[in-house]
Amino acid sequence: REKGITIQSAATFCDWVKKNEKGEEEKYHINLIDTPGHIDFTIEVERAMRVLDGAVMILCAVSGVQSQTITVDRQMKRYNVPRISFINKMDRMGANPFKAIDQINTKLKIPAAAVQVPIGAEDEFEGVVDLIRMKAIYNEGPRGEIIVEKDEIPDKVKDIVQERRKKLIETLADVDDEMAELFLEETEPTVEQIKAAIRRATISLKFTPVFMGSALANKGVQPMLDGVCDYLPNPSEVTNMALDRKRKEAQVKLVPYSS
């Protein structure tokens, strides 16, 4: 506790308002369970996994996939929990999000692709480029709470943006049939088609979209929360089973109710 390490899972909730493609506001209610990241408290993660509909897997931009990440990945796969990934600490020395993405692909054996590209890194980290909508997103204000979206992508990242967008579509084509058809026809997919493909592939545990930012500086966190709403399943899209003790622990499907 003195070092600020989480040792117990904590449950809380929040309401998140995001704008859809038409500019209309949509309100989401998110129940959040924060689990420890330390290897010694992995049983807390195990207990939380059983009740999660979806997860955000957090990686360090410098260290990438660590031993605890591999343990948590194994638990997610055991309980069939879909995940989006967030590469944190983009403002630290030696930050390299693409190395971390390669490690997700190779060490965790789950297809992953960036849905964002950073604008600058380390102490020059300014914001991210959304590869789906092709917009630059900046955080302004004393705590990064003001989001500024610009259509103009900075010249210094234009090449890597094109390269990573192409990589995203190629990776999706490998895991999603509809995207594969568009790819083979050499048709440029629309924003809605890319988002729908990411959602389908994420929920079916074939893919993880990768976001990036810095939680401490509050940069890139808001687009990641939008990603939680866009790509992780709501409770009605997940099959949850319980054991009926009165019937020799027979499996019973739980039906979610909307509040």
PDB file of C-alpha atoms in Angstrom:
ATOM      1  CA  ARG A   1       0.000   0.000   0.000  1.00  0.00           C
ATOM      2  CA  GLU A   2       2.875   2.365   0.773  1.00  0.00           C
ATOM      3  CA  LYS A   3       4.113   1.948  -2.800  1.00  0.00           C
ATOM      4  CA  GLY A   4       0.629   2.528  -4.201  1.00  0.00           C
ATOM      5  CA  ILE A   5       0.211  -1.083  -5.376  1.00  0.00           C
ATOM      6  CA  THR A   6      -3.400  -2.290  -5.589  1.00  0.00           C
ATOM      7  CA  ILE A   7      -3.766  -5.419  -3.446  1.00  0.00           C
ATOM      8  CA  GLN A   8      -7.536  -5.884  -3.566  1.00  0.00           C
ATOM      9  CA  SER A   9     -10.080  -5.613  -6.359  1.00  0.00           C
ATOM     10  CA  ALA A  10     -12.297  -2.553  -6.012  1.00  0.00           C
ATOM     11  CA  ALA A  11     -15.720  -2.147  -7.626  1.00  0.00           C
ATOM     12  CA  THR A  12     -17.213   1.182  -8.639  1.00  0.00           C
ATOM     13  CA  PHE A  13     -19.327   2.575 -11.459  1.00  0.00           C
ATOM     14  CA  CYS A  14     -19.450   5.594 -13.725  1.00  0.00           C
ATOM     15  CA  ASP A  15     -21.632   7.131 -16.411  1.00  0.00           C
ATOM     16  CA  TRP A  16     -19.904   7.950 -19.672  1.00  0.00           C
ATOM     17  CA  VAL A  17     -21.359  10.168 -22.395  1.00  0.00           C
ATOM     18  CA  LYS A  18     -19.943   9.675 -25.882  1.00  0.00           C
ATOM     19  CA  LYS A  19     -20.854  11.246 -29.194  1.00  0.00           C
ATOM     20  CA  ASN A  20     -21.819   8.964 -32.075  1.00  0.00           C
ATOM     21  CA  GLU A  21     -21.001   9.586 -35.750  1.00  0.00           C
ATOM     22  CA  LYS A  22     -24.037  11.895 -36.111  1.00  0.00           C
ATOM     23  CA  GLY A  23     -22.839  14.030 -33.199  1.00  0.00           C
ATOM     24  CA  GLU A  24     -25.636  12.818 -30.904  1.00  0.00           C
ATOM     25  CA  GLU A  25     -24.819  12.119 -27.270  1.00  0.00           C
ATOM     26  CA  GLU A  26     -25.175   8.542 -26.012  1.00  0.00           C
ATOM     27  CA  LYS A  27     -25.086   7.779 -22.291  1.00  0.00           C
ATOM     28  CA  TYR A  28     -23.502   4.562 -21.002  1.00  0.00           C
ATOM     29  CA  HIS A  29     -23.473   3.124 -17.490  1.00  0.00           C
ATOM     30  CA  ILE A  30     -20.202   1.283 -16.821  1.00  0.00           C
ATOM     31  CA  ASN A  31     -19.633  -1.001 -13.831  1.00  0.00           C
ATOM     32  CA  LEU A  32     -15.905  -1.012 -13.234  1.00  0.00           C
ATOM     33  CA  ILE A  33     -13.734  -3.506 -11.356  1.00  0.00           C
ATOM     34  CA  ASP A  34     -10.125  -2.456 -10.809  1.00  0.00           C
ATOM     35  CA  THR A  35      -7.936  -5.511 -10.258  1.00  0.00           C
ATOM     36  CA  PRO A  36      -4.362  -5.645  -8.884  1.00  0.00           C
ATOM     37  CA  GLY A  37      -1.570  -5.770 -11.446  1.00  0.00           C
ATOM     38  CA  HIS A  38       0.937  -7.396  -9.104  1.00  0.00           C
ATOM     39  CA  ILE A  39       1.725 -11.108  -9.531  1.00  0.00           C
ATOM     40  CA  ASP A  40       1.312 -11.811  -5.770  1.00  0.00           C
ATOM     41  CA  PHE A  41      -2.373 -10.819  -5.831  1.00  0.00           C
ATOM     42  CA  THR A  42      -3.366 -12.732  -8.939  1.00  0.00           C
ATOM     43  CA  ILE A  43      -6.197 -14.586  -7.130  1.00  0.00           C
ATOM     44  CA  GLU A  44      -8.041 -11.237  -6.953  1.00  0.00           C
ATOM     45  CA  VAL A  45      -7.856 -11.037 -10.760  1.00  0.00           C
ATOM     46  CA  GLU A  46      -9.095 -14.642 -11.028  1.00  0.00           C
ATOM     47  CA  ARG A  47     -12.162 -13.839  -8.921  1.00  0.00           C
ATOM     48  CA  ALA A  48     -12.950 -10.689 -10.911  1.00  0.00           C
ATOM     49  CA  MET A  49     -12.618 -12.460 -14.291  1.00  0.00           C
ATOM     50  CA  ARG A  50     -15.593 -14.693 -13.505  1.00  0.00           C
ATOM     51  CA  VAL A  51     -18.005 -11.752 -13.465  1.00  0.00           C
ATOM     52  CA  LEU A  52     -16.570  -9.531 -16.197  1.00  0.00           C
ATOM     53  CA  ASP A  53     -18.298  -8.963 -19.555  1.00  0.00           C
ATOM     54  CA  GLY A  54     -15.176  -7.355 -21.031  1.00  0.00           C
ATOM     55  CA  ALA A  55     -11.763  -6.157 -19.905  1.00  0.00           C
ATOM     56  CA  VAL A  56      -9.191  -3.452 -20.589  1.00  0.00           C
ATOM     57  CA  MET A  57      -5.714  -4.971 -20.631  1.00  0.00           C
ATOM     58  CA  ILE A  58      -3.199  -2.298 -19.625  1.00  0.00           C
ATOM     59  CA  LEU A  59       0.419  -2.492 -20.779  1.00  0.00           C
ATOM     60  CA  CYS A  60       3.392  -0.233 -20.177  1.00  0.00           C
ATOM     61  CA  ALA A  61       4.754   1.578 -23.265  1.00  0.00           C
ATOM     62  CA  VAL A  62       8.316   0.911 -22.049  1.00  0.00           C
ATOM     63  CA  SER A  63       8.132  -2.650 -20.631  1.00  0.00           C
ATOM     64  CA  GLY A  64       5.444  -4.044 -22.971  1.00  0.00           C
ATOM     65  CA  VAL A  65       4.224  -7.555 -22.146  1.00  0.00           C
ATOM     66  CA  GLN A  66       5.438  -8.545 -18.661  1.00  0.00           C
ATOM     67  CA  SER A  67       5.123 -11.852 -16.790  1.00  0.00           C
ATOM     68  CA  GLN A  68       1.936 -10.681 -15.049  1.00  0.00           C
ATOM     69  CA  THR A  69       0.413  -9.726 -18.428  1.00  0.00           C
ATOM     70  CA  ILE A  70       0.881 -13.337 -19.570  1.00  0.00           C
ATOM     71  CA  THR A  71      -0.834 -14.603 -16.375  1.00  0.00           C
ATOM     72  CA  VAL A  72      -3.791 -12.223 -16.810  1.00  0.00           C
ATOM     73  CA  ASP A  73      -4.027 -13.111 -20.516  1.00  0.00           C
ATOM     74  CA  ARG A  74      -4.288 -16.805 -19.561  1.00  0.00           C
ATOM     75  CA  GLN A  75      -7.085 -15.983 -17.094  1.00  0.00           C
ATOM     76  CA  MET A  76      -8.978 -13.937 -19.703  1.00  0.00           C
ATOM     77  CA  LYS A  77      -8.789 -16.823 -22.158  1.00  0.00           C
ATOM     78  CA  ARG A  78      -9.940 -19.317 -19.503  1.00  0.00           C
ATOM     79  CA  TYR A  79     -13.074 -17.283 -18.751  1.00  0.00           C
ATOM     80  CA  ASN A  80     -13.629 -16.141 -22.382  1.00  0.00           C
ATOM     81  CA  VAL A  81     -13.361 -12.446 -21.541  1.00  0.00           C
ATOM     82  CA  PRO A  82     -13.023 -10.173 -24.613  1.00  0.00           C
ATOM     83  CA  ARG A  83     -10.508  -7.367 -24.200  1.00  0.00           C
ATOM     84  CA  ILE A  84      -9.366  -4.077 -25.600  1.00  0.00           C
ATOM     85  CA  SER A  85      -5.764  -3.072 -24.876  1.00  0.00           C
ATOM     86  CA  PHE A  86      -4.427   0.240 -23.593  1.00  0.00           C
ATOM     87  CA  ILE A  87      -0.732   1.108 -23.772  1.00  0.00           C
ATOM     88  CA  ASN A  88      -0.091   3.446 -20.840  1.00  0.00           C
ATOM     89  CA  LYS A  89       2.845   5.712 -19.887  1.00  0.00           C
ATOM     90  CA  MET A  90       3.352   7.057 -23.413  1.00  0.00           C
ATOM     91  CA  ASP A  91       5.069  10.096 -21.854  1.00  0.00           C
ATOM     92  CA  ARG A  92       7.876   8.011 -20.281  1.00  0.00           C
ATOM     93  CA  MET A  93      11.440   7.752 -21.557  1.00  0.00           C
ATOM     94  CA  GLY A  94      11.814   4.892 -24.043  1.00  0.00           C
ATOM     95  CA  ALA A  95       8.079   4.609 -24.815  1.00  0.00           C
ATOM     96  CA  ASN A  96       7.474   2.433 -27.877  1.00  0.00           C
ATOM     97  CA  PRO A  97       3.826   1.334 -28.351  1.00  0.00           C
ATOM     98  CA  PHE A  98       4.514  -0.643 -31.538  1.00  0.00           C
ATOM     99  CA  LYS A  99       6.976  -2.902 -29.734  1.00  0.00           C
ATOM    100  CA  ALA A 100       4.225  -3.659 -27.185  1.00  0.00           C
ATOM    101  CA  ILE A 101       1.739  -4.434 -30.007  1.00  0.00           C
ATOM    102  CA  ASP A 102       4.229  -6.857 -31.588  1.00  0.00           C
ATOM    103  CA  GLN A 103       4.585  -8.561 -28.196  1.00  0.00           C
ATOM    104  CA  ILE A 104       0.785  -8.968 -27.867  1.00  0.00           C
ATOM    105  CA  ASN A 105       0.817 -10.712 -31.253  1.00  0.00           C
ATOM    106  CA  THR A 106       3.833 -12.924 -30.564  1.00  0.00           C
ATOM    107  CA  LYS A 107       3.835 -13.597 -26.795  1.00  0.00           C
ATOM    108  CA  LEU A 108       0.082 -13.603 -26.098  1.00  0.00           C
ATOM    109  CA  LYS A 109      -0.816 -15.122 -29.483  1.00  0.00           C
ATOM    110  CA  ILE A 110      -3.834 -12.863 -30.033  1.00  0.00           C
ATOM    111  CA  PRO A 111      -4.098 -10.748 -33.205  1.00  0.00           C
ATOM    112  CA  ALA A 112      -3.743  -7.077 -32.225  1.00  0.00           C
ATOM    113  CA  ALA A 113      -3.501  -3.846 -34.180  1.00  0.00           C
ATOM    114  CA  ALA A 114      -3.297  -0.185 -33.231  1.00  0.00           C
ATOM    115  CA  VAL A 115      -6.456   1.891 -33.708  1.00  0.00           C
ATOM    116  CA  GLN A 116      -4.393   4.982 -32.832  1.00  0.00           C
ATOM    117  CA  VAL A 117      -0.948   6.392 -33.584  1.00  0.00           C
ATOM    118  CA  PRO A 118       0.799   8.699 -31.070  1.00  0.00           C
ATOM    119  CA  ILE A 119       1.650  12.283 -31.974  1.00  0.00           C
ATOM    120  CA  GLY A 120       5.131  12.550 -30.494  1.00  0.00           C
ATOM    121  CA  ALA A 121       6.391  10.375 -27.627  1.00  0.00           C
ATOM    122  CA  GLU A 122       8.116  10.651 -24.250  1.00  0.00           C
ATOM    123  CA  ASP A 123       8.090  14.294 -23.066  1.00  0.00           C
ATOM    124  CA  GLU A 124       6.814  15.427 -26.501  1.00  0.00           C
ATOM    125  CA  PHE A 125       3.669  13.264 -26.346  1.00  0.00           C
ATOM    126  CA  GLU A 126       0.846  15.564 -27.507  1.00  0.00           C
ATOM    127  CA  GLY A 127      -2.073  13.318 -28.410  1.00  0.00           C
ATOM    128  CA  VAL A 128      -3.153  10.560 -30.791  1.00  0.00           C
ATOM    129  CA  VAL A 129      -4.433  10.112 -34.339  1.00  0.00           C
ATOM    130  CA  ASP A 130      -7.623   8.042 -34.624  1.00  0.00           C
ATOM    131  CA  LEU A 131      -6.893   5.607 -37.475  1.00  0.00           C
ATOM    132  CA  ILE A 132     -10.572   4.773 -38.003  1.00  0.00           C
ATOM    133  CA  ARG A 133     -11.948   8.307 -38.365  1.00  0.00           C
ATOM    134  CA  MET A 134      -8.597   9.810 -39.445  1.00  0.00           C
ATOM    135  CA  LYS A 135      -8.701  12.664 -36.936  1.00  0.00           C
ATOM    136  CA  ALA A 136      -6.025  14.073 -34.629  1.00  0.00           C
ATOM    137  CA  ILE A 137      -7.111  14.127 -30.958  1.00  0.00           C
ATOM    138  CA  TYR A 138      -5.407  16.472 -28.485  1.00  0.00           C
ATOM    139  CA  ASN A 139      -5.958  16.930 -24.740  1.00  0.00           C
ATOM    140  CA  GLU A 140      -5.827  20.493 -23.464  1.00  0.00           C
ATOM    141  CA  GLY A 141      -6.492  22.200 -20.153  1.00  0.00           C
ATOM    142  CA  PRO A 142      -4.646  21.794 -16.822  1.00  0.00           C
ATOM    143  CA  ARG A 143      -5.741  18.155 -16.415  1.00  0.00           C
ATOM    144  CA  GLY A 144      -6.190  17.238 -20.075  1.00  0.00           C
ATOM    145  CA  GLU A 145      -9.980  17.312 -19.703  1.00  0.00           C
ATOM    146  CA  ILE A 146     -10.665  19.399 -22.843  1.00  0.00           C
ATOM    147  CA  ILE A 147     -10.664  17.269 -25.984  1.00  0.00           C
ATOM    148  CA  VAL A 148      -9.783  18.980 -29.244  1.00  0.00           C
ATOM    149  CA  GLU A 149     -10.337  17.072 -32.500  1.00  0.00           C
ATOM    150  CA  LYS A 150      -8.726  18.249 -35.715  1.00  0.00           C
ATOM    151  CA  ASP A 151      -9.118  16.909 -39.269  1.00  0.00           C
ATOM    152  CA  GLU A 152      -5.547  17.896 -40.068  1.00  0.00           C
ATOM    153  CA  ILE A 153      -3.024  15.124 -39.303  1.00  0.00           C
ATOM    154  CA  PRO A 154       0.511  16.422 -38.472  1.00  0.00           C
ATOM    155  CA  ASP A 155       3.028  15.921 -41.304  1.00  0.00           C
ATOM    156  CA  LYS A 156       5.504  14.105 -39.034  1.00  0.00           C
ATOM    157  CA  VAL A 157       3.127  11.160 -38.519  1.00  0.00           C
ATOM    158  CA  LYS A 158       1.327  11.005 -41.902  1.00  0.00           C
ATOM    159  CA  ASP A 159       3.419   8.099 -43.230  1.00  0.00           C
ATOM    160  CA  ILE A 160       3.066   5.944 -40.114  1.00  0.00           C
ATOM    161  CA  VAL A 161      -0.678   6.736 -39.956  1.00  0.00           C
ATOM    162  CA  GLN A 162      -1.186   5.377 -43.493  1.00  0.00           C
ATOM    163  CA  GLU A 163       0.980   2.342 -42.751  1.00  0.00           C
ATOM    164  CA  ARG A 164      -0.784   1.512 -39.467  1.00  0.00           C
ATOM    165  CA  ARG A 165      -4.281   2.050 -40.917  1.00  0.00           C
ATOM    166  CA  LYS A 166      -3.411  -0.415 -43.680  1.00  0.00           C
ATOM    167  CA  LYS A 167      -2.089  -2.858 -41.053  1.00  0.00           C
ATOM    168  CA  LEU A 168      -5.331  -2.498 -39.026  1.00  0.00           C
ATOM    169  CA  ILE A 169      -7.497  -3.344 -42.059  1.00  0.00           C
ATOM    170  CA  GLU A 170      -5.228  -6.279 -43.020  1.00  0.00           C
ATOM    171  CA  THR A 171      -5.343  -7.713 -39.471  1.00  0.00           C
ATOM    172  CA  LEU A 172      -9.150  -7.360 -39.380  1.00  0.00           C
ATOM    173  CA  ALA A 173      -9.400  -9.082 -42.785  1.00  0.00           C
ATOM    174  CA  ASP A 174      -7.576 -12.079 -41.253  1.00  0.00           C
ATOM    175  CA  VAL A 175     -10.110 -12.455 -38.415  1.00  0.00           C
ATOM    176  CA  ASP A 176     -13.413 -11.161 -39.874  1.00  0.00           C
ATOM    177  CA  ASP A 177     -15.161 -12.545 -42.978  1.00  0.00           C
ATOM    178  CA  GLU A 178     -16.950  -9.331 -43.980  1.00  0.00           C
ATOM    179  CA  MET A 179     -13.740  -7.319 -43.788  1.00  0.00           C
ATOM    180  CA  ALA A 180     -11.931 -10.057 -45.735  1.00  0.00           C
ATOM    181  CA  GLU A 181     -14.454  -9.697 -48.600  1.00  0.00           C
ATOM    182  CA  LEU A 182     -13.941  -5.908 -48.730  1.00  0.00           C
ATOM    183  CA  PHE A 183     -10.170  -6.398 -48.601  1.00  0.00           C
ATOM    184  CA  LEU A 184     -10.180  -8.892 -51.485  1.00  0.00           C
ATOM    185  CA  GLU A 185     -12.416  -6.586 -53.549  1.00  0.00           C
ATOM    186  CA  GLU A 186      -9.939  -3.764 -52.757  1.00  0.00           C
ATOM    187  CA  THR A 187     -12.846  -1.654 -51.458  1.00  0.00           C
ATOM    188  CA  GLU A 188     -12.028   1.052 -48.907  1.00  0.00           C
ATOM    189  CA  PRO A 189     -14.151   0.228 -45.812  1.00  0.00           C
ATOM    190  CA  THR A 190     -16.287   2.937 -44.209  1.00  0.00           C
ATOM    191  CA  VAL A 191     -15.908   4.063 -40.574  1.00  0.00           C
ATOM    192  CA  GLU A 192     -19.039   2.048 -39.650  1.00  0.00           C
ATOM    193  CA  GLN A 193     -17.735  -1.099 -41.372  1.00  0.00           C
ATOM    194  CA  ILE A 194     -14.353  -0.904 -39.586  1.00  0.00           C
ATOM    195  CA  LYS A 195     -16.013  -0.326 -36.191  1.00  0.00           C
ATOM    196  CA  ALA A 196     -18.487  -3.176 -36.753  1.00  0.00           C
ATOM    197  CA  ALA A 197     -15.642  -5.527 -37.762  1.00  0.00           C
ATOM    198  CA  ILE A 198     -13.571  -4.584 -34.665  1.00  0.00           C
ATOM    199  CA  ARG A 199     -16.617  -5.172 -32.428  1.00  0.00           C
ATOM    200  CA  ARG A 200     -17.419  -8.569 -33.985  1.00  0.00           C
ATOM    201  CA  ALA A 201     -13.796  -9.758 -33.837  1.00  0.00           C
ATOM    202  CA  THR A 202     -13.269  -8.472 -30.271  1.00  0.00           C
ATOM    203  CA  ILE A 203     -16.446 -10.060 -28.860  1.00  0.00           C
ATOM    204  CA  SER A 204     -15.648 -13.366 -30.597  1.00  0.00           C
ATOM    205  CA  LEU A 205     -12.179 -13.297 -28.886  1.00  0.00           C
ATOM    206  CA  LYS A 206     -10.273 -13.224 -32.186  1.00  0.00           C
ATOM    207  CA  PHE A 207      -8.783  -9.712 -31.917  1.00  0.00           C
ATOM    208  CA  THR A 208      -7.883  -6.871 -29.569  1.00  0.00           C
ATOM    209  CA  PRO A 209      -7.856  -3.207 -30.669  1.00  0.00           C
ATOM    210  CA  VAL A 210      -4.959  -1.251 -29.115  1.00  0.00           C
ATOM    211  CA  PHE A 211      -5.375   2.272 -27.709  1.00  0.00           C
ATOM    212  CA  MET A 212      -2.572   4.376 -26.248  1.00  0.00           C
ATOM    213  CA  GLY A 213      -2.049   7.324 -23.949  1.00  0.00           C
ATOM    214  CA  SER A 214      -0.968   8.443 -20.511  1.00  0.00           C
ATOM    215  CA  ALA A 215      -3.367   7.963 -17.598  1.00  0.00           C
ATOM    216  CA  LEU A 216      -1.357  10.259 -15.299  1.00  0.00           C
ATOM    217  CA  ALA A 217      -1.442  13.134 -17.808  1.00  0.00           C
ATOM    218  CA  ASN A 218      -5.053  12.236 -18.757  1.00  0.00           C
ATOM    219  CA  LYS A 219      -4.132  11.929 -22.445  1.00  0.00           C
ATOM    220  CA  GLY A 220      -5.840   9.357 -24.662  1.00  0.00           C
ATOM    221  CA  VAL A 221      -8.067   8.096 -21.821  1.00  0.00           C
ATOM    222  CA  GLN A 222     -11.349   9.465 -23.211  1.00  0.00           C
ATOM    223  CA  PRO A 223     -11.020   7.764 -26.644  1.00  0.00           C
ATOM    224  CA  MET A 224     -10.253   4.514 -24.786  1.00  0.00           C
ATOM    225  CA  LEU A 225     -13.508   4.870 -22.808  1.00  0.00           C
ATOM    226  CA  ASP A 226     -15.320   5.414 -26.110  1.00  0.00           C
ATOM    227  CA  GLY A 227     -13.655   2.181 -27.240  1.00  0.00           C
ATOM    228  CA  VAL A 228     -15.052   0.357 -24.180  1.00  0.00           C
ATOM    229  CA  CYS A 229     -18.558   1.419 -25.285  1.00  0.00           C
ATOM    230  CA  ASP A 230     -17.925   0.673 -28.974  1.00  0.00           C
ATOM    231  CA  TYR A 231     -16.127  -2.666 -28.843  1.00  0.00           C
ATOM    232  CA  LEU A 232     -16.775  -4.480 -25.559  1.00  0.00           C
ATOM    233  CA  PRO A 233     -20.040  -6.418 -25.174  1.00  0.00           C
ATOM    234  CA  ASN A 234     -22.958  -5.210 -23.101  1.00  0.00           C
ATOM    235  CA  PRO A 235     -24.273  -7.805 -20.584  1.00  0.00           C
ATOM    236  CA  SER A 236     -26.997  -9.058 -22.969  1.00  0.00           C
ATOM    237  CA  GLU A 237     -24.330 -10.099 -25.512  1.00  0.00           C
ATOM    238  CA  VAL A 238     -22.468 -12.383 -23.093  1.00  0.00           C
ATOM    239  CA  THR A 239     -23.540 -15.827 -21.897  1.00  0.00           C
ATOM    240  CA  ASN A 240     -23.257 -16.082 -18.115  1.00  0.00           C
ATOM    241  CA  MET A 241     -23.759 -19.437 -16.408  1.00  0.00           C
ATOM    242  CA  ALA A 242     -24.587 -20.198 -12.765  1.00  0.00           C
ATOM    243  CA  LEU A 243     -24.824 -23.478 -10.838  1.00  0.00           C
ATOM    244  CA  ASP A 244     -28.177 -24.422  -9.280  1.00  0.00           C
ATOM    245  CA  ARG A 245     -27.344 -25.994  -5.897  1.00  0.00           C
ATOM    246  CA  LYS A 246     -30.842 -27.459  -5.541  1.00  0.00           C
ATOM    247  CA  ARG A 247     -30.398 -29.464  -8.739  1.00  0.00           C
ATOM    248  CA  LYS A 248     -26.978 -31.047  -8.127  1.00  0.00           C
ATOM    249  CA  GLU A 249     -25.219 -27.913  -9.395  1.00  0.00           C
ATOM    250  CA  ALA A 250     -26.794 -28.100 -12.854  1.00  0.00           C
ATOM    251  CA  GLN A 251     -25.770 -25.220 -15.125  1.00  0.00           C
ATOM    252  CA  VAL A 252     -28.329 -22.447 -15.518  1.00  0.00           C
ATOM    253  CA  LYS A 253     -28.090 -19.593 -18.016  1.00  0.00           C
ATOM    254  CA  LEU A 254     -28.480 -16.188 -16.350  1.00  0.00           C
ATOM    255  CA  VAL A 255     -30.707 -13.662 -18.091  1.00  0.00           C
ATOM    256  CA  PRO A 256     -29.567 -10.031 -17.679  1.00  0.00           C
ATOM    257  CA  TYR A 257     -32.168  -7.413 -16.885  1.00  0.00           C
ATOM    258  CA  SER A 258     -32.038  -3.807 -17.974  1.00  0.00           C
ATOM    259  CA  SER A 259     -32.337  -1.241 -15.220  1.00  0.00           C
TER     260      SER A 259
END
